[in-house]
XYZ file of C-alpha atoms in Angstrom:
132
model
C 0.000 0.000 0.000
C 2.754 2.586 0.442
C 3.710 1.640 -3.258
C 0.618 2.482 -4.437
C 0.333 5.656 -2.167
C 3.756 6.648 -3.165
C 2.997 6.460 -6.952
C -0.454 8.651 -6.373
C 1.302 11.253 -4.145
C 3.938 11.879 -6.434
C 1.818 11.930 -9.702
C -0.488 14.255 -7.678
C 2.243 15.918 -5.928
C 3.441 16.792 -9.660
C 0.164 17.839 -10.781
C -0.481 20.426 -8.087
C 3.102 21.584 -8.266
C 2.302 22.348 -12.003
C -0.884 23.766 -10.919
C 0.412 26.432 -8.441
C 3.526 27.372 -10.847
C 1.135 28.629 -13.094
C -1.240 30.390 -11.118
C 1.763 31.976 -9.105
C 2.824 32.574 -12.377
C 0.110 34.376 -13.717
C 0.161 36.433 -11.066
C 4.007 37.272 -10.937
C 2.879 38.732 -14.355
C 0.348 40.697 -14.076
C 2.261 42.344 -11.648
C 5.407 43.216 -13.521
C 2.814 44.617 -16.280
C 0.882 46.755 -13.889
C 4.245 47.832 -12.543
C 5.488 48.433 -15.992
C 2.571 50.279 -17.077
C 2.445 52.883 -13.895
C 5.088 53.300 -12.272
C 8.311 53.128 -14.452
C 8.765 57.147 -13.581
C 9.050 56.571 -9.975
C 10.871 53.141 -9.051
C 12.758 50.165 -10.671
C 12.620 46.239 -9.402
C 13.848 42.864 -10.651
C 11.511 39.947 -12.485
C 11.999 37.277 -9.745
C 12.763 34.160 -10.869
C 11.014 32.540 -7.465
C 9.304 33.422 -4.333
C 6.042 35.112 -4.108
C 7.530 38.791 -3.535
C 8.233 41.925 -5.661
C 10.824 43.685 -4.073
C 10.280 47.569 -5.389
C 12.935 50.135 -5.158
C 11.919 53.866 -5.334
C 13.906 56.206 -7.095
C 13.333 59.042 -3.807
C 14.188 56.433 -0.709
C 12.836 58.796 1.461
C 9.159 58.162 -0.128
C 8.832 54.237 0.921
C 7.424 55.256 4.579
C 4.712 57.500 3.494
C 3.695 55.849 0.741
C 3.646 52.665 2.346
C 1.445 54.725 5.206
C -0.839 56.236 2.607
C -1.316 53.039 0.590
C -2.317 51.295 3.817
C -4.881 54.052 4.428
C -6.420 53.088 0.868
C -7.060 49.690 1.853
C -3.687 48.426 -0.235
C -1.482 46.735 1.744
C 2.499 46.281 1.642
C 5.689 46.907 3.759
C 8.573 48.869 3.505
C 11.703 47.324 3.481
C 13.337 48.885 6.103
C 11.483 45.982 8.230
C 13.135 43.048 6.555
C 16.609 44.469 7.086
C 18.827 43.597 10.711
C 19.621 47.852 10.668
C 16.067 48.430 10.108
C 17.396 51.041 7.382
C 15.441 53.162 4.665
C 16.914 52.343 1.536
C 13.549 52.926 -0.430
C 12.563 49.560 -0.620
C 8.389 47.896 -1.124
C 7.928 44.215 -0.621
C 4.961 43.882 -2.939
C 3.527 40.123 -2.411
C 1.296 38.895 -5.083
C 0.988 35.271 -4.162
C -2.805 35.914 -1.935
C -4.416 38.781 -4.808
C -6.197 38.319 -7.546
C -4.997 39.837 -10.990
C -8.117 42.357 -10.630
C -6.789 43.368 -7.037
C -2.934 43.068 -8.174
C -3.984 45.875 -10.856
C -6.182 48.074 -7.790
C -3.113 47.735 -5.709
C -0.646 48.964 -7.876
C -2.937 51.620 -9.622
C -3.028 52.726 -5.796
C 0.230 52.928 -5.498
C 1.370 54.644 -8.227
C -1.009 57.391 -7.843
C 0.244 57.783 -4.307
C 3.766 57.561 -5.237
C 3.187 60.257 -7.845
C 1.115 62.241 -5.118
C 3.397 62.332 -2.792
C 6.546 62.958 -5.478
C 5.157 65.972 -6.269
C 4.138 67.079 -2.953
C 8.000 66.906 -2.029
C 8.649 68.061 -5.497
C 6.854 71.733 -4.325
C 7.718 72.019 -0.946
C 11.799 71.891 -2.400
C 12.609 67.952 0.136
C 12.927 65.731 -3.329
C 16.934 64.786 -3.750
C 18.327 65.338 -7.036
């Protein structure tokens, strides 16, 4: 009997695996294109090749907090990298996780965000605090 359970758990096993590749997949994408489309002016990231994370880099490091804070307030949730380093330092990093939304609510989220991070740009922008 552990033969026969052996066989179905790995053809299953190899099924499901299959399964969840491409729905993580899927998702990975629409991500990178929502990124792509909207906010290509304000940050840069990597394609990950694993993982269920988008790690975002803003182009103003000083900008992750608040727009991390006014994202939150939208409903749109993510976390500034500072908390996944040991120094806890602002280096203008958003972990953007993809693996639990929808492709409808992965395009919300990052429609949020980049009308935040655009917000907020120029807020800094006219008040004279954006780094050159």
């Amino acid at each position: 009997s552990s033969a026969i359970a052996s066989v179905f758990m790995g053809t299953h096993m190899e099924a499901q695996i299959a399964r969840l590749q491409a729905l993580y997949r899927a998702k990975r994408d629409a991500m990178l294109q929502a990124l792509a489309e909207r906010m290509t002016p304000y940050a840069r990231w990597i394609r990950p090749a694993g993982g269920f994370f988008v790690w975002l880099t803003l182009n103003e490091p000083g900008l992750a907090e608040p727009v991390v804070k006014r994202c939150r307030e939208a409903g749109v949730l993510m976390r500034e990298g500072s908390a996944f380093r040991a120094d806890g330092a602002n280096f203008g990093g958003i972990r953007l996780c993809f693996s639990q939304a929808t492709t409808d609510e992965i395009n919300d989220g990052i429609a949020v965000l980049a009308a935040v991070t655009a917000e907020l740009a120029s807020e800094r922008a006219s008040a004279g605090t954006l780094r050159s």
